[in-house]
JSON list of C-alpha atoms in Angstrom, two decimals:
[
{"chain": "A", "resi": 188, "resn": "UNK", "atom": "CA", "xyz": [0.00, 0.00, 0.00]},
{"chain": "A", "resi": 189, "resn": "UNK", "atom": "CA", "xyz": [2.87, 2.39, 0.66]},
{"chain": "A", "resi": 190, "resn": "UNK", "atom": "CA", "xyz": [4.04, 1.88, -2.95]},
{"chain": "A", "resi": 191, "resn": "UNK", "atom": "CA", "xyz": [0.71, 3.29, -4.16]},
{"chain": "A", "resi": 192, "resn": "UNK", "atom": "CA", "xyz": [1.28, 6.62, -2.39]},
{"chain": "A", "resi": 193, "resn": "UNK", "atom": "CA", "xyz": [4.87, 6.96, -3.59]},
{"chain": "A", "resi": 194, "resn": "UNK", "atom": "CA", "xyz": [3.82, 6.32, -7.19]},
{"chain": "A", "resi": 195, "resn": "UNK", "atom": "CA", "xyz": [1.27, 9.18, -7.40]},
{"chain": "A", "resi": 196, "resn": "UNK", "atom": "CA", "xyz": [1.71, 12.92, -7.06]},
{"chain": "A", "resi": 197, "resn": "UNK", "atom": "CA", "xyz": [0.85, 14.91, -3.93]},
{"chain": "A", "resi": 198, "resn": "UNK", "atom": "CA", "xyz": [-2.35, 16.19, -5.58]},
{"chain": "A", "resi": 199, "resn": "UNK", "atom": "CA", "xyz": [-3.45, 12.66, -6.45]},
{"chain": "A", "resi": 200, "resn": "UNK", "atom": "CA", "xyz": [-2.65, 11.51, -2.91]},
{"chain": "A", "resi": 201, "resn": "UNK", "atom": "CA", "xyz": [-5.11, 14.10, -1.57]},
{"chain": "A", "resi": 202, "resn": "UNK", "atom": "CA", "xyz": [-7.80, 12.77, -3.91]},
{"chain": "A", "resi": 203, "resn": "UNK", "atom": "CA", "xyz": [-7.12, 9.13, -3.02]},
{"chain": "A", "resi": 204, "resn": "UNK", "atom": "CA", "xyz": [-6.89, 9.82, 0.72]},
{"chain": "A", "resi": 205, "resn": "UNK", "atom": "CA", "xyz": [-9.99, 12.03, 0.73]},
{"chain": "A", "resi": 206, "resn": "UNK", "atom": "CA", "xyz": [-8.50, 15.53, 0.96]},
{"chain": "A", "resi": 207, "resn": "UNK", "atom": "CA", "xyz": [-10.96, 18.43, 0.69]},
{"chain": "A", "resi": 208, "resn": "UNK", "atom": "CA", "xyz": [-10.33, 21.95, -0.54]},
{"chain": "A", "resi": 209, "resn": "UNK", "atom": "CA", "xyz": [-12.84, 24.71, 0.27]},
{"chain": "A", "resi": 210, "resn": "UNK", "atom": "CA", "xyz": [-12.70, 28.36, -0.80]},
{"chain": "A", "resi": 211, "resn": "UNK", "atom": "CA", "xyz": [-15.32, 30.93, 0.24]},
{"chain": "A", "resi": 212, "resn": "UNK", "atom": "CA", "xyz": [-15.63, 34.48, -1.14]},
{"chain": "A", "resi": 213, "resn": "UNK", "atom": "CA", "xyz": [-17.99, 37.06, 0.36]},
{"chain": "A", "resi": 214, "resn": "UNK", "atom": "CA", "xyz": [-18.82, 40.61, -0.67]},
{"chain": "A", "resi": 215, "resn": "UNK", "atom": "CA", "xyz": [-21.25, 43.25, 0.63]},
{"chain": "A", "resi": 216, "resn": "UNK", "atom": "CA", "xyz": [-22.25, 46.74, -0.47]},
{"chain": "A", "resi": 217, "resn": "UNK", "atom": "CA", "xyz": [-24.47, 49.29, 1.18]},
{"chain": "A", "resi": 218, "resn": "UNK", "atom": "CA", "xyz": [-24.99, 52.79, -0.16]},
{"chain": "A", "resi": 219, "resn": "UNK", "atom": "CA", "xyz": [-27.36, 55.71, -0.51]},
{"chain": "A", "resi": 220, "resn": "UNK", "atom": "CA", "xyz": [-27.70, 58.17, -3.36]},
{"chain": "A", "resi": 221, "resn": "UNK", "atom": "CA", "xyz": [-29.64, 61.39, -2.80]},
{"chain": "A", "resi": 222, "resn": "UNK", "atom": "CA", "xyz": [-30.74, 63.66, -5.64]},
{"chain": "A", "resi": 223, "resn": "UNK", "atom": "CA", "xyz": [-32.23, 67.10, -5.08]},
{"chain": "A", "resi": 224, "resn": "UNK", "atom": "CA", "xyz": [-33.87, 69.37, -7.63]},
{"chain": "A", "resi": 225, "resn": "UNK", "atom": "CA", "xyz": [-35.67, 72.63, -7.17]},
{"chain": "A", "resi": 226, "resn": "UNK", "atom": "CA", "xyz": [-36.55, 76.00, -8.64]},
{"chain": "A", "resi": 227, "resn": "UNK", "atom": "CA", "xyz": [-37.71, 79.36, -7.42]},
{"chain": "A", "resi": 228, "resn": "UNK", "atom": "CA", "xyz": [-39.12, 82.29, -9.40]},
{"chain": "A", "resi": 229, "resn": "UNK", "atom": "CA", "xyz": [-40.60, 85.67, -8.52]},
{"chain": "A", "resi": 230, "resn": "UNK", "atom": "CA", "xyz": [-42.52, 88.07, -10.72]},
{"chain": "A", "resi": 231, "resn": "UNK", "atom": "CA", "xyz": [-45.45, 90.50, -10.83]},
{"chain": "A", "resi": 232, "resn": "UNK", "atom": "CA", "xyz": [-47.88, 87.64, -10.09]},
{"chain": "A", "resi": 233, "resn": "UNK", "atom": "CA", "xyz": [-46.02, 86.49, -6.96]},
{"chain": "A", "resi": 234, "resn": "UNK", "atom": "CA", "xyz": [-43.39, 83.90, -6.13]},
{"chain": "A", "resi": 235, "resn": "UNK", "atom": "CA", "xyz": [-43.18, 80.18, -6.76]},
{"chain": "A", "resi": 236, "resn": "UNK", "atom": "CA", "xyz": [-40.85, 77.67, -5.14]},
{"chain": "A", "resi": 237, "resn": "UNK", "atom": "CA", "xyz": [-40.76, 73.94, -5.83]},
{"chain": "A", "resi": 238, "resn": "UNK", "atom": "CA", "xyz": [-38.49, 71.22, -4.57]},
{"chain": "A", "resi": 239, "resn": "UNK", "atom": "CA", "xyz": [-38.05, 67.49, -4.93]},
{"chain": "A", "resi": 240, "resn": "UNK", "atom": "CA", "xyz": [-35.77, 64.94, -3.31]},
{"chain": "A", "resi": 241, "resn": "UNK", "atom": "CA", "xyz": [-35.19, 61.31, -4.33]},
{"chain": "A", "resi": 242, "resn": "UNK", "atom": "CA", "xyz": [-33.34, 58.67, -2.31]},
{"chain": "A", "resi": 243, "resn": "UNK", "atom": "CA", "xyz": [-31.96, 55.44, -3.68]},
{"chain": "A", "resi": 244, "resn": "UNK", "atom": "CA", "xyz": [-30.93, 52.86, -1.04]},
{"chain": "A", "resi": 245, "resn": "UNK", "atom": "CA", "xyz": [-28.94, 49.81, -2.09]},
{"chain": "A", "resi": 246, "resn": "UNK", "atom": "CA", "xyz": [-28.09, 46.84, 0.12]},
{"chain": "A", "resi": 247, "resn": "UNK", "atom": "CA", "xyz": [-26.62, 43.80, -1.60]},
{"chain": "A", "resi": 248, "resn": "UNK", "atom": "CA", "xyz": [-24.45, 40.78, -0.77]},
{"chain": "A", "resi": 249, "resn": "UNK", "atom": "CA", "xyz": [-23.00, 37.80, -2.60]},
{"chain": "A", "resi": 250, "resn": "UNK", "atom": "CA", "xyz": [-21.32, 34.56, -1.56]},
{"chain": "A", "resi": 251, "resn": "UNK", "atom": "CA", "xyz": [-19.44, 32.02, -3.62]},
{"chain": "A", "resi": 252, "resn": "UNK", "atom": "CA", "xyz": [-18.29, 28.70, -2.19]},
{"chain": "A", "resi": 253, "resn": "UNK", "atom": "CA", "xyz": [-16.00, 26.36, -4.10]},
{"chain": "A", "resi": 254, "resn": "UNK", "atom": "CA", "xyz": [-15.55, 22.79, -2.89]},
{"chain": "A", "resi": 255, "resn": "UNK", "atom": "CA", "xyz": [-13.16, 20.30, -4.51]},
{"chain": "A", "resi": 256, "resn": "UNK", "atom": "CA", "xyz": [-12.76, 16.60, -3.80]},
{"chain": "A", "resi": 257, "resn": "UNK", "atom": "CA", "xyz": [-15.60, 16.55, -1.28]},
{"chain": "A", "resi": 258, "resn": "UNK", "atom": "CA", "xyz": [-18.05, 13.82, -0.51]},
{"chain": "A", "resi": 259, "resn": "UNK", "atom": "CA", "xyz": [-21.60, 14.53, -1.85]},
{"chain": "A", "resi": 260, "resn": "UNK", "atom": "CA", "xyz": [-23.06, 15.78, 1.46]},
{"chain": "A", "resi": 261, "resn": "UNK", "atom": "CA", "xyz": [-20.51, 18.63, 1.74]},
{"chain": "A", "resi": 262, "resn": "UNK", "atom": "CA", "xyz": [-21.02, 20.14, -1.71]},
{"chain": "A", "resi": 263, "resn": "UNK", "atom": "CA", "xyz": [-23.15, 23.22, -2.32]}
]
């Protein structure tokens, strides 16, 4: 049995002996964008003022998990 492990590479030994490689990547973003618009005018008929404000809120996240050489219950 020891001859088997000396005849294969280190990577193949991990596969044969059940080695597992897991990589996990996470990212998050949270932000707010505010836009304001307005106008004001005065004349003989009086004054006018208008305003508007818009808010855009963004909250997002992502996760990627990579699993190599794992038994079926560990994948995913």
